[in-house]
Amino acid sequence: MCMTLIAGKSVTSNGRVLVGHNEDDYVFYSVNHGYVPRCKWSKDAMLPAEKGCIQLHQSKETYGYSWTQVRKPDGGMATADSFINENGVVIVSNSSCGSREYDESAVHPDFGICYELRRTVAERAKTARHGLEIAIELIKTCGYNSPGRIYTIADADEAFMLQIVLTLLKF
């Protein structure tokens, strides 16, 4: 399982929040690192979404970000990528909070977001607090397409943990 450690700015030698994250998955994966530059988008541009998740409209302009992508032999892992944007906002996650009542077969095929949450935070957040607000608004308006996840959203001054736990879904 994944692990994230957070040290608050009152305990670090430089007075800044420190986040460490380890992606510890079950089989052999490859890890790719890349940078996506700041970008301007047309008004009808859509954010790419994985199968089974709704698509979001892209922002008019997005911040640049470094992206760590975790891939299985047959493709990427929607819940393992991590990001840090040009404003110093980082988002990582852990999956140790799933619900026993979650019924994946009951999820509507175009329900919620998953991967899009972390990418949207990376593309739009000015601060960690702003990233938290973005994440909460996305979950409230779109729903969430996973049984549970703990997100860490941080910058040099603040760190937040957002725990999402879904129970039995019926449509």
Short mmCIF file of N, CA and C in Angstrom, two decimals:
data_model
loop_
_atom_site.label_atom_id
_atom_site.label_comp_id
_atom_site.label_asym_id
_atom_site.label_seq_id
_atom_site.Cartn_x
_atom_site.Cartn_y
_atom_site.Cartn_z
N MET A 1 0.83 -1.18 0.00
CA MET A 1 0.00 0.00 0.00
C MET A 1 0.88 1.25 0.00
N CYS A 2 0.32 2.33 -0.43
CA CYS A 2 1.03 3.60 -0.50
C CYS A 2 1.18 4.21 0.89
N MET A 3 2.10 5.17 0.98
CA MET A 3 2.30 5.85 2.25
C MET A 3 2.69 7.29 1.98
N THR A 4 2.13 8.20 2.77
CA THR A 4 2.47 9.61 2.68
C THR A 4 2.82 10.11 4.07
N LEU A 5 3.93 10.83 4.16
CA LEU A 5 4.34 11.46 5.42
C LEU A 5 4.31 12.97 5.22
N ILE A 6 3.83 13.70 6.22
CA ILE A 6 3.77 15.15 6.16
C ILE A 6 4.44 15.70 7.40
N ALA A 7 5.37 16.63 7.19
CA ALA A 7 5.99 17.36 8.30
C ALA A 7 5.56 18.81 8.19
N GLY A 8 4.96 19.34 9.25
CA GLY A 8 4.50 20.72 9.25
C GLY A 8 5.67 21.68 9.32
N LYS A 9 5.42 22.92 8.93
CA LYS A 9 6.50 23.90 8.84
C LYS A 9 7.10 24.25 10.20
N SER A 10 6.39 23.98 11.30
CA SER A 10 6.96 24.27 12.62
C SER A 10 8.02 23.25 13.04
N VAL A 11 8.13 22.11 12.33
CA VAL A 11 9.12 21.10 12.71
C VAL A 11 10.21 20.89 11.65
N THR A 12 10.15 21.56 10.52
CA THR A 12 11.20 21.41 9.51
C THR A 12 12.26 22.49 9.70
N SER A 13 13.47 22.20 9.28
CA SER A 13 14.58 23.14 9.48
C SER A 13 14.44 24.42 8.66
N ASN A 14 13.72 24.37 7.55
CA ASN A 14 13.58 25.57 6.71
C ASN A 14 12.23 26.26 6.87
N GLY A 15 11.37 25.76 7.77
CA GLY A 15 10.08 26.39 8.02
C GLY A 15 9.06 26.20 6.92
N ARG A 16 9.21 25.15 6.14
CA ARG A 16 8.25 24.84 5.07
C ARG A 16 7.69 23.45 5.26
N VAL A 17 6.47 23.26 4.77
CA VAL A 17 5.84 21.95 4.83
C VAL A 17 6.64 20.98 3.96
N LEU A 18 6.80 19.76 4.42
CA LEU A 18 7.52 18.73 3.68
C LEU A 18 6.60 17.53 3.50
N VAL A 19 6.47 17.05 2.25
CA VAL A 19 5.65 15.88 1.95
C VAL A 19 6.53 14.81 1.32
N GLY A 20 6.43 13.60 1.83
CA GLY A 20 7.09 12.44 1.23
C GLY A 20 6.03 11.42 0.87
N HIS A 21 6.15 10.82 -0.31
CA HIS A 21 5.13 9.87 -0.74
C HIS A 21 5.81 8.67 -1.40
N ASN A 22 5.32 7.48 -1.08
CA ASN A 22 5.80 6.24 -1.69
C ASN A 22 4.63 5.52 -2.32
N GLU A 23 4.76 5.18 -3.58
CA GLU A 23 3.73 4.43 -4.31
C GLU A 23 4.17 2.98 -4.29
N ASP A 24 3.55 2.17 -3.44
CA ASP A 24 3.98 0.80 -3.21
C ASP A 24 2.87 -0.15 -3.66
N ASP A 25 2.83 -0.46 -4.95
CA ASP A 25 1.76 -1.26 -5.50
C ASP A 25 2.15 -2.73 -5.58
N TYR A 26 1.20 -3.57 -6.05
CA TYR A 26 1.30 -5.02 -5.91
C TYR A 26 2.18 -5.75 -6.92
N VAL A 27 2.30 -5.28 -8.12
CA VAL A 27 3.09 -5.99 -9.12
C VAL A 27 4.11 -5.03 -9.71
N PHE A 28 4.81 -5.48 -10.74
CA PHE A 28 5.84 -4.65 -11.34
C PHE A 28 5.22 -3.56 -12.20
N TYR A 29 5.60 -2.34 -11.93
CA TYR A 29 5.12 -1.18 -12.67
C TYR A 29 6.32 -0.38 -13.14
N SER A 30 6.08 0.44 -14.14
CA SER A 30 7.11 1.39 -14.54
C SER A 30 6.66 2.77 -14.10
N VAL A 31 7.62 3.64 -13.87
CA VAL A 31 7.32 5.00 -13.43
C VAL A 31 7.92 5.96 -14.45
N ASN A 32 7.08 6.82 -14.99
CA ASN A 32 7.51 7.83 -15.96
C ASN A 32 7.39 9.21 -15.32
N HIS A 33 8.34 10.08 -15.64
CA HIS A 33 8.31 11.45 -15.14
C HIS A 33 8.26 12.38 -16.33
N GLY A 34 7.47 13.43 -16.22
CA GLY A 34 7.39 14.38 -17.31
C GLY A 34 6.94 15.74 -16.82
N TYR A 35 7.02 16.71 -17.70
CA TYR A 35 6.56 18.06 -17.40
C TYR A 35 5.55 18.47 -18.45
N VAL A 36 4.43 19.00 -18.01
CA VAL A 36 3.39 19.51 -18.90
C VAL A 36 3.39 21.03 -18.71
N PRO A 37 3.70 21.79 -19.76
CA PRO A 37 3.80 23.24 -19.61
C PRO A 37 2.44 23.91 -19.43
N ARG A 38 2.50 25.14 -18.95
CA ARG A 38 1.29 25.99 -18.87
C ARG A 38 0.65 26.01 -20.25
N CYS A 39 -0.68 26.00 -20.28
CA CYS A 39 -1.35 25.88 -21.57
C CYS A 39 -2.63 26.72 -21.60
N LYS A 40 -2.96 27.24 -22.78
CA LYS A 40 -4.24 27.91 -23.01
C LYS A 40 -5.10 26.97 -23.83
N TRP A 41 -6.40 26.93 -23.48
CA TRP A 41 -7.33 25.99 -24.09
C TRP A 41 -8.49 26.72 -24.73
N SER A 42 -9.08 26.12 -25.74
CA SER A 42 -10.29 26.68 -26.35
C SER A 42 -11.46 26.47 -25.39
N LYS A 43 -12.53 27.23 -25.57
CA LYS A 43 -13.67 27.16 -24.65
C LYS A 43 -14.39 25.82 -24.68
N ASP A 44 -14.23 25.04 -25.75
CA ASP A 44 -14.90 23.74 -25.83
C ASP A 44 -13.96 22.56 -25.53
N ALA A 45 -12.75 22.84 -25.06
CA ALA A 45 -11.80 21.77 -24.74
C ALA A 45 -12.27 20.99 -23.52
N MET A 46 -12.06 19.68 -23.57
CA MET A 46 -12.45 18.80 -22.47
C MET A 46 -11.20 18.15 -21.87
N LEU A 47 -11.22 17.94 -20.58
CA LEU A 47 -10.15 17.24 -19.90
C LEU A 47 -10.30 15.75 -20.19
N PRO A 48 -9.23 15.06 -20.60
CA PRO A 48 -9.37 13.62 -20.86
C PRO A 48 -9.83 12.89 -19.59
N ALA A 49 -10.67 11.88 -19.76
CA ALA A 49 -11.18 11.10 -18.63
C ALA A 49 -11.03 9.62 -18.94
N GLU A 50 -10.80 8.84 -17.89
CA GLU A 50 -10.74 7.41 -18.10
C GLU A 50 -12.13 6.84 -18.28
N LYS A 51 -12.21 5.65 -18.83
CA LYS A 51 -13.49 4.99 -19.08
C LYS A 51 -14.27 4.88 -17.78
N GLY A 52 -15.56 5.21 -17.86
CA GLY A 52 -16.42 5.11 -16.70
C GLY A 52 -16.51 6.37 -15.87
N CYS A 53 -15.81 7.43 -16.29
CA CYS A 53 -15.85 8.69 -15.55
C CYS A 53 -16.35 9.79 -16.46
N ILE A 54 -16.95 10.80 -15.86
CA ILE A 54 -17.46 11.91 -16.65
C ILE A 54 -16.31 12.80 -17.11
N GLN A 55 -16.53 13.51 -18.20
CA GLN A 55 -15.52 14.44 -18.69
C GLN A 55 -15.81 15.84 -18.17
N LEU A 56 -14.76 16.57 -17.86
CA LEU A 56 -14.86 17.93 -17.37
C LEU A 56 -14.42 18.91 -18.45
N HIS A 57 -15.00 20.10 -18.42
CA HIS A 57 -14.53 21.15 -19.31
C HIS A 57 -13.17 21.63 -18.82
N GLN A 58 -12.29 21.86 -19.74
CA GLN A 58 -10.95 22.33 -19.42
C GLN A 58 -11.01 23.82 -19.06
N SER A 59 -10.12 24.27 -18.19
CA SER A 59 -10.01 25.69 -17.86
C SER A 59 -9.46 26.45 -19.05
N LYS A 60 -9.71 27.74 -19.06
CA LYS A 60 -9.21 28.60 -20.13
C LYS A 60 -7.68 28.56 -20.20
N GLU A 61 -7.05 28.53 -19.02
CA GLU A 61 -5.58 28.41 -18.95
C GLU A 61 -5.24 27.52 -17.77
N THR A 62 -4.23 26.67 -17.93
CA THR A 62 -3.82 25.76 -16.87
C THR A 62 -2.36 26.01 -16.52
N TYR A 63 -2.02 25.76 -15.25
CA TYR A 63 -0.64 25.89 -14.79
C TYR A 63 0.18 24.71 -15.31
N GLY A 64 1.48 24.91 -15.43
CA GLY A 64 2.38 23.82 -15.77
C GLY A 64 2.59 22.94 -14.55
N TYR A 65 2.91 21.66 -14.79
CA TYR A 65 3.12 20.75 -13.67
C TYR A 65 4.07 19.62 -14.04
N SER A 66 4.76 19.11 -13.02
CA SER A 66 5.54 17.89 -13.14
C SER A 66 4.61 16.75 -12.79
N TRP A 67 4.72 15.67 -13.54
CA TRP A 67 3.79 14.56 -13.44
C TRP A 67 4.58 13.27 -13.28
N THR A 68 4.28 12.51 -12.26
CA THR A 68 4.85 11.19 -12.08
C THR A 68 3.74 10.19 -12.39
N GLN A 69 3.93 9.43 -13.46
CA GLN A 69 2.91 8.49 -13.93
C GLN A 69 3.35 7.07 -13.59
N VAL A 70 2.45 6.31 -12.99
CA VAL A 70 2.70 4.90 -12.68
C VAL A 70 1.92 4.06 -13.68
N ARG A 71 2.62 3.13 -14.34
CA ARG A 71 1.98 2.33 -15.39
C ARG A 71 2.16 0.84 -15.15
N LYS A 72 1.07 0.11 -15.38
CA LYS A 72 1.13 -1.34 -15.43
C LYS A 72 1.51 -1.72 -16.85
N PRO A 73 1.84 -2.98 -17.11
CA PRO A 73 2.15 -3.37 -18.49
C PRO A 73 1.03 -3.07 -19.49
N ASP A 74 -0.23 -3.07 -19.03
CA ASP A 74 -1.35 -2.84 -19.95
C ASP A 74 -1.91 -1.42 -19.89
N GLY A 75 -1.25 -0.50 -19.20
CA GLY A 75 -1.72 0.89 -19.17
C GLY A 75 -1.49 1.56 -17.84
N GLY A 76 -1.92 2.82 -17.76
CA GLY A 76 -1.71 3.63 -16.57
C GLY A 76 -2.62 3.22 -15.42
N MET A 77 -2.30 3.72 -14.25
CA MET A 77 -3.11 3.49 -13.05
C MET A 77 -3.75 4.81 -12.65
N ALA A 78 -5.04 4.91 -12.76
CA ALA A 78 -5.76 6.16 -12.54
C ALA A 78 -5.56 6.72 -11.13
N THR A 79 -5.24 5.89 -10.18
CA THR A 79 -5.16 6.36 -8.79
C THR A 79 -3.74 6.42 -8.24
N ALA A 80 -2.73 6.31 -9.07
CA ALA A 80 -1.36 6.27 -8.55
C ALA A 80 -0.50 7.46 -8.98
N ASP A 81 -0.93 8.24 -9.94
CA ASP A 81 -0.10 9.35 -10.41
C ASP A 81 -0.03 10.46 -9.37
N SER A 82 1.07 11.20 -9.38
CA SER A 82 1.20 12.35 -8.49
C SER A 82 1.69 13.55 -9.28
N PHE A 83 1.40 14.73 -8.75
CA PHE A 83 1.66 15.97 -9.46
C PHE A 83 2.21 17.03 -8.52
N ILE A 84 3.02 17.94 -9.08
CA ILE A 84 3.39 19.17 -8.40
C ILE A 84 3.38 20.27 -9.45
N ASN A 85 2.64 21.34 -9.18
CA ASN A 85 2.51 22.37 -10.20
C ASN A 85 3.49 23.52 -10.01
N GLU A 86 3.48 24.46 -10.95
CA GLU A 86 4.44 25.56 -10.94
C GLU A 86 4.26 26.48 -9.74
N ASN A 87 3.14 26.37 -9.01
CA ASN A 87 2.92 27.15 -7.79
C ASN A 87 3.39 26.41 -6.54
N GLY A 88 3.94 25.20 -6.73
CA GLY A 88 4.41 24.41 -5.61
C GLY A 88 3.31 23.61 -4.92
N VAL A 89 2.16 23.47 -5.58
CA VAL A 89 1.06 22.67 -5.01
C VAL A 89 1.27 21.21 -5.43
N VAL A 90 1.30 20.33 -4.45
CA VAL A 90 1.49 18.90 -4.70
C VAL A 90 0.21 18.16 -4.35
N ILE A 91 -0.08 17.11 -5.13
CA ILE A 91 -1.21 16.23 -4.80
C ILE A 91 -0.78 14.78 -5.01
N VAL A 92 -0.96 13.97 -3.96
CA VAL A 92 -0.67 12.54 -3.98
C VAL A 92 -1.84 11.85 -3.28
N SER A 93 -1.90 10.51 -3.37
CA SER A 93 -3.00 9.84 -2.68
C SER A 93 -2.63 8.45 -2.21
N ASN A 94 -3.43 7.97 -1.27
CA ASN A 94 -3.32 6.62 -0.72
C ASN A 94 -4.70 5.99 -0.75
N SER A 95 -4.76 4.67 -0.84
CA SER A 95 -6.05 4.00 -1.00
C SER A 95 -6.49 3.21 0.21
N SER A 96 -6.05 3.55 1.36
CA SER A 96 -6.34 2.71 2.53
C SER A 96 -7.63 3.07 3.25
N CYS A 97 -8.62 3.60 2.52
CA CYS A 97 -9.85 3.97 3.24
C CYS A 97 -11.12 3.52 2.52
N GLY A 98 -11.07 2.43 1.81
CA GLY A 98 -12.26 1.95 1.10
C GLY A 98 -13.35 1.49 2.04
N SER A 99 -14.56 1.49 1.54
CA SER A 99 -15.71 1.07 2.33
C SER A 99 -16.09 -0.37 2.02
N ARG A 100 -16.47 -1.12 3.03
CA ARG A 100 -16.93 -2.50 2.81
C ARG A 100 -18.25 -2.53 2.06
N GLU A 101 -19.04 -1.46 2.19
CA GLU A 101 -20.36 -1.42 1.56
C GLU A 101 -20.33 -1.00 0.10
N TYR A 102 -19.19 -0.57 -0.40
CA TYR A 102 -19.11 -0.07 -1.78
C TYR A 102 -19.39 -1.19 -2.76
N ASP A 103 -20.31 -0.95 -3.66
CA ASP A 103 -20.70 -1.95 -4.65
C ASP A 103 -20.37 -1.41 -6.04
N GLU A 104 -19.25 -1.83 -6.59
CA GLU A 104 -18.80 -1.32 -7.89
C GLU A 104 -19.81 -1.59 -8.99
N SER A 105 -20.56 -2.68 -8.90
CA SER A 105 -21.53 -3.00 -9.94
C SER A 105 -22.71 -2.03 -9.93
N ALA A 106 -22.89 -1.29 -8.85
CA ALA A 106 -24.00 -0.34 -8.76
C ALA A 106 -23.65 1.05 -9.28
N VAL A 107 -22.40 1.26 -9.66
CA VAL A 107 -21.97 2.58 -10.12
C VAL A 107 -22.43 2.81 -11.55
N HIS A 108 -23.04 3.94 -11.78
CA HIS A 108 -23.47 4.34 -13.12
C HIS A 108 -22.24 4.42 -14.02
N PRO A 109 -22.31 4.00 -15.29
CA PRO A 109 -21.12 3.97 -16.15
C PRO A 109 -20.48 5.33 -16.41
N ASP A 110 -21.20 6.41 -16.26
CA ASP A 110 -20.62 7.74 -16.45
C ASP A 110 -20.65 8.53 -15.16
N PHE A 111 -20.35 7.86 -14.07
CA PHE A 111 -20.43 8.48 -12.76
C PHE A 111 -19.07 8.95 -12.27
N GLY A 112 -19.01 10.16 -11.82
CA GLY A 112 -17.91 10.65 -11.01
C GLY A 112 -16.58 10.86 -11.69
N ILE A 113 -15.65 11.27 -10.87
CA ILE A 113 -14.28 11.51 -11.31
C ILE A 113 -13.36 10.63 -10.48
N CYS A 114 -12.14 10.46 -10.93
CA CYS A 114 -11.10 9.76 -10.18
C CYS A 114 -9.77 10.41 -10.54
N TYR A 115 -9.13 9.95 -11.60
CA TYR A 115 -7.87 10.53 -12.05
C TYR A 115 -7.99 12.04 -12.30
N GLU A 116 -9.12 12.46 -12.85
CA GLU A 116 -9.32 13.86 -13.20
C GLU A 116 -9.19 14.78 -12.00
N LEU A 117 -9.50 14.28 -10.80
CA LEU A 117 -9.42 15.12 -9.62
C LEU A 117 -7.99 15.62 -9.42
N ARG A 118 -7.03 14.73 -9.41
CA ARG A 118 -5.65 15.15 -9.13
C ARG A 118 -5.09 16.00 -10.27
N ARG A 119 -5.40 15.65 -11.50
CA ARG A 119 -4.89 16.46 -12.62
C ARG A 119 -5.51 17.86 -12.60
N THR A 120 -6.81 17.94 -12.31
CA THR A 120 -7.48 19.25 -12.26
C THR A 120 -6.89 20.12 -11.15
N VAL A 121 -6.62 19.54 -10.00
CA VAL A 121 -5.98 20.30 -8.92
C VAL A 121 -4.61 20.80 -9.38
N ALA A 122 -3.83 19.95 -10.02
CA ALA A 122 -2.50 20.35 -10.50
C ALA A 122 -2.60 21.48 -11.52
N GLU A 123 -3.58 21.39 -12.39
CA GLU A 123 -3.71 22.40 -13.45
C GLU A 123 -4.27 23.73 -12.98
N ARG A 124 -5.03 23.75 -11.87
CA ARG A 124 -5.77 24.96 -11.50
C ARG A 124 -5.40 25.58 -10.17
N ALA A 125 -4.76 24.85 -9.25
CA ALA A 125 -4.58 25.35 -7.88
C ALA A 125 -3.45 26.36 -7.75
N LYS A 126 -3.77 27.46 -7.06
CA LYS A 126 -2.76 28.49 -6.75
C LYS A 126 -2.06 28.17 -5.44
N THR A 127 -2.79 27.55 -4.51
CA THR A 127 -2.28 27.17 -3.19
C THR A 127 -2.87 25.82 -2.81
N ALA A 128 -2.35 25.24 -1.72
CA ALA A 128 -2.91 23.97 -1.24
C ALA A 128 -4.36 24.16 -0.82
N ARG A 129 -4.66 25.26 -0.14
CA ARG A 129 -6.04 25.51 0.27
C ARG A 129 -6.96 25.63 -0.94
N HIS A 130 -6.50 26.32 -1.98
CA HIS A 130 -7.27 26.43 -3.22
C HIS A 130 -7.46 25.04 -3.85
N GLY A 131 -6.41 24.21 -3.83
CA GLY A 131 -6.52 22.84 -4.35
C GLY A 131 -7.54 22.02 -3.59
N LEU A 132 -7.59 22.18 -2.27
CA LEU A 132 -8.59 21.49 -1.46
C LEU A 132 -9.99 21.93 -1.84
N GLU A 133 -10.17 23.24 -2.02
CA GLU A 133 -11.48 23.76 -2.42
C GLU A 133 -11.90 23.22 -3.78
N ILE A 134 -10.96 23.14 -4.72
CA ILE A 134 -11.24 22.59 -6.05
C ILE A 134 -11.67 21.13 -5.93
N ALA A 135 -10.92 20.35 -5.16
CA ALA A 135 -11.23 18.92 -4.99
C ALA A 135 -12.62 18.72 -4.38
N ILE A 136 -12.93 19.47 -3.34
CA ILE A 136 -14.23 19.33 -2.68
C ILE A 136 -15.35 19.70 -3.65
N GLU A 137 -15.19 20.78 -4.38
CA GLU A 137 -16.22 21.20 -5.33
C GLU A 137 -16.42 20.15 -6.43
N LEU A 138 -15.32 19.57 -6.93
CA LEU A 138 -15.43 18.53 -7.96
C LEU A 138 -16.20 17.32 -7.44
N ILE A 139 -15.91 16.90 -6.22
CA ILE A 139 -16.58 15.74 -5.64
C ILE A 139 -18.05 16.04 -5.41
N LYS A 140 -18.36 17.23 -4.93
CA LYS A 140 -19.75 17.62 -4.70
C LYS A 140 -20.56 17.66 -5.99
N THR A 141 -19.97 18.19 -7.06
CA THR A 141 -20.72 18.35 -8.30
C THR A 141 -20.67 17.14 -9.21
N CYS A 142 -19.59 16.37 -9.17
CA CYS A 142 -19.41 15.25 -10.11
C CYS A 142 -19.57 13.88 -9.47
N GLY A 143 -19.38 13.77 -8.18
CA GLY A 143 -19.32 12.46 -7.55
C GLY A 143 -17.91 11.90 -7.65
N TYR A 144 -17.70 10.74 -7.06
CA TYR A 144 -16.36 10.13 -7.05
C TYR A 144 -16.49 8.67 -7.48
N ASN A 145 -15.58 8.21 -8.33
CA ASN A 145 -15.68 6.89 -8.95
C ASN A 145 -14.64 5.91 -8.39
N SER A 146 -14.61 5.75 -7.10
CA SER A 146 -13.69 4.82 -6.46
C SER A 146 -14.22 4.56 -5.04
N PRO A 147 -13.93 3.40 -4.46
CA PRO A 147 -14.47 3.10 -3.14
C PRO A 147 -13.90 3.98 -2.03
N GLY A 148 -12.75 4.56 -2.22
CA GLY A 148 -12.19 5.42 -1.18
C GLY A 148 -10.76 5.78 -1.47
N ARG A 149 -10.37 6.94 -1.01
CA ARG A 149 -9.03 7.43 -1.27
C ARG A 149 -8.72 8.54 -0.28
N ILE A 150 -7.46 8.66 0.09
CA ILE A 150 -7.00 9.75 0.94
C ILE A 150 -6.05 10.60 0.10
N TYR A 151 -6.43 11.84 -0.13
CA TYR A 151 -5.58 12.76 -0.89
C TYR A 151 -4.81 13.65 0.06
N THR A 152 -3.56 13.90 -0.26
CA THR A 152 -2.76 14.91 0.41
C THR A 152 -2.55 16.02 -0.60
N ILE A 153 -2.93 17.22 -0.23
CA ILE A 153 -2.75 18.41 -1.06
C ILE A 153 -1.94 19.39 -0.23
N ALA A 154 -0.78 19.78 -0.72
CA ALA A 154 0.12 20.60 0.10
C ALA A 154 0.85 21.63 -0.73
N ASP A 155 1.34 22.64 -0.04
CA ASP A 155 2.29 23.60 -0.61
C ASP A 155 3.31 23.89 0.49
N ALA A 156 4.13 24.91 0.35
CA ALA A 156 5.18 25.18 1.33
C ALA A 156 4.62 25.63 2.68
N ASP A 157 3.38 26.12 2.70
CA ASP A 157 2.82 26.68 3.93
C ASP A 157 1.77 25.81 4.62
N GLU A 158 1.02 25.01 3.84
CA GLU A 158 -0.07 24.23 4.41
C GLU A 158 -0.14 22.85 3.77
N ALA A 159 -0.71 21.91 4.51
CA ALA A 159 -0.99 20.57 3.97
C ALA A 159 -2.36 20.13 4.47
N PHE A 160 -3.10 19.51 3.58
CA PHE A 160 -4.44 19.02 3.91
C PHE A 160 -4.55 17.56 3.50
N MET A 161 -5.31 16.80 4.30
CA MET A 161 -5.65 15.43 3.93
C MET A 161 -7.15 15.38 3.74
N LEU A 162 -7.56 14.91 2.57
CA LEU A 162 -8.97 14.81 2.22
C LEU A 162 -9.29 13.33 2.08
N GLN A 163 -10.13 12.81 2.97
CA GLN A 163 -10.49 11.40 2.95
C GLN A 163 -11.87 11.24 2.34
N ILE A 164 -11.96 10.42 1.29
CA ILE A 164 -13.22 10.16 0.59
C ILE A 164 -13.57 8.70 0.82
N VAL A 165 -14.73 8.45 1.39
CA VAL A 165 -15.20 7.09 1.61
C VAL A 165 -16.62 7.00 1.06
N LEU A 166 -16.84 6.09 0.13
CA LEU A 166 -18.17 5.90 -0.43
C LEU A 166 -18.80 4.65 0.17
N THR A 167 -20.10 4.74 0.37
CA THR A 167 -20.86 3.58 0.85
C THR A 167 -21.68 3.02 -0.29
N LEU A 168 -22.56 2.11 -0.01
CA LEU A 168 -23.34 1.43 -1.04
C LEU A 168 -24.07 2.44 -1.92
N LEU A 169 -23.89 2.29 -3.22
CA LEU A 169 -24.50 3.20 -4.17
C LEU A 169 -25.62 2.47 -4.91
N LYS A 170 -26.76 3.09 -5.00
CA LYS A 170 -27.89 2.51 -5.73
C LYS A 170 -28.41 3.56 -6.70
N PHE A 171 -28.63 3.18 -7.93
CA PHE A 171 -29.17 4.11 -8.94
C PHE A 171 -30.49 3.59 -9.45
#
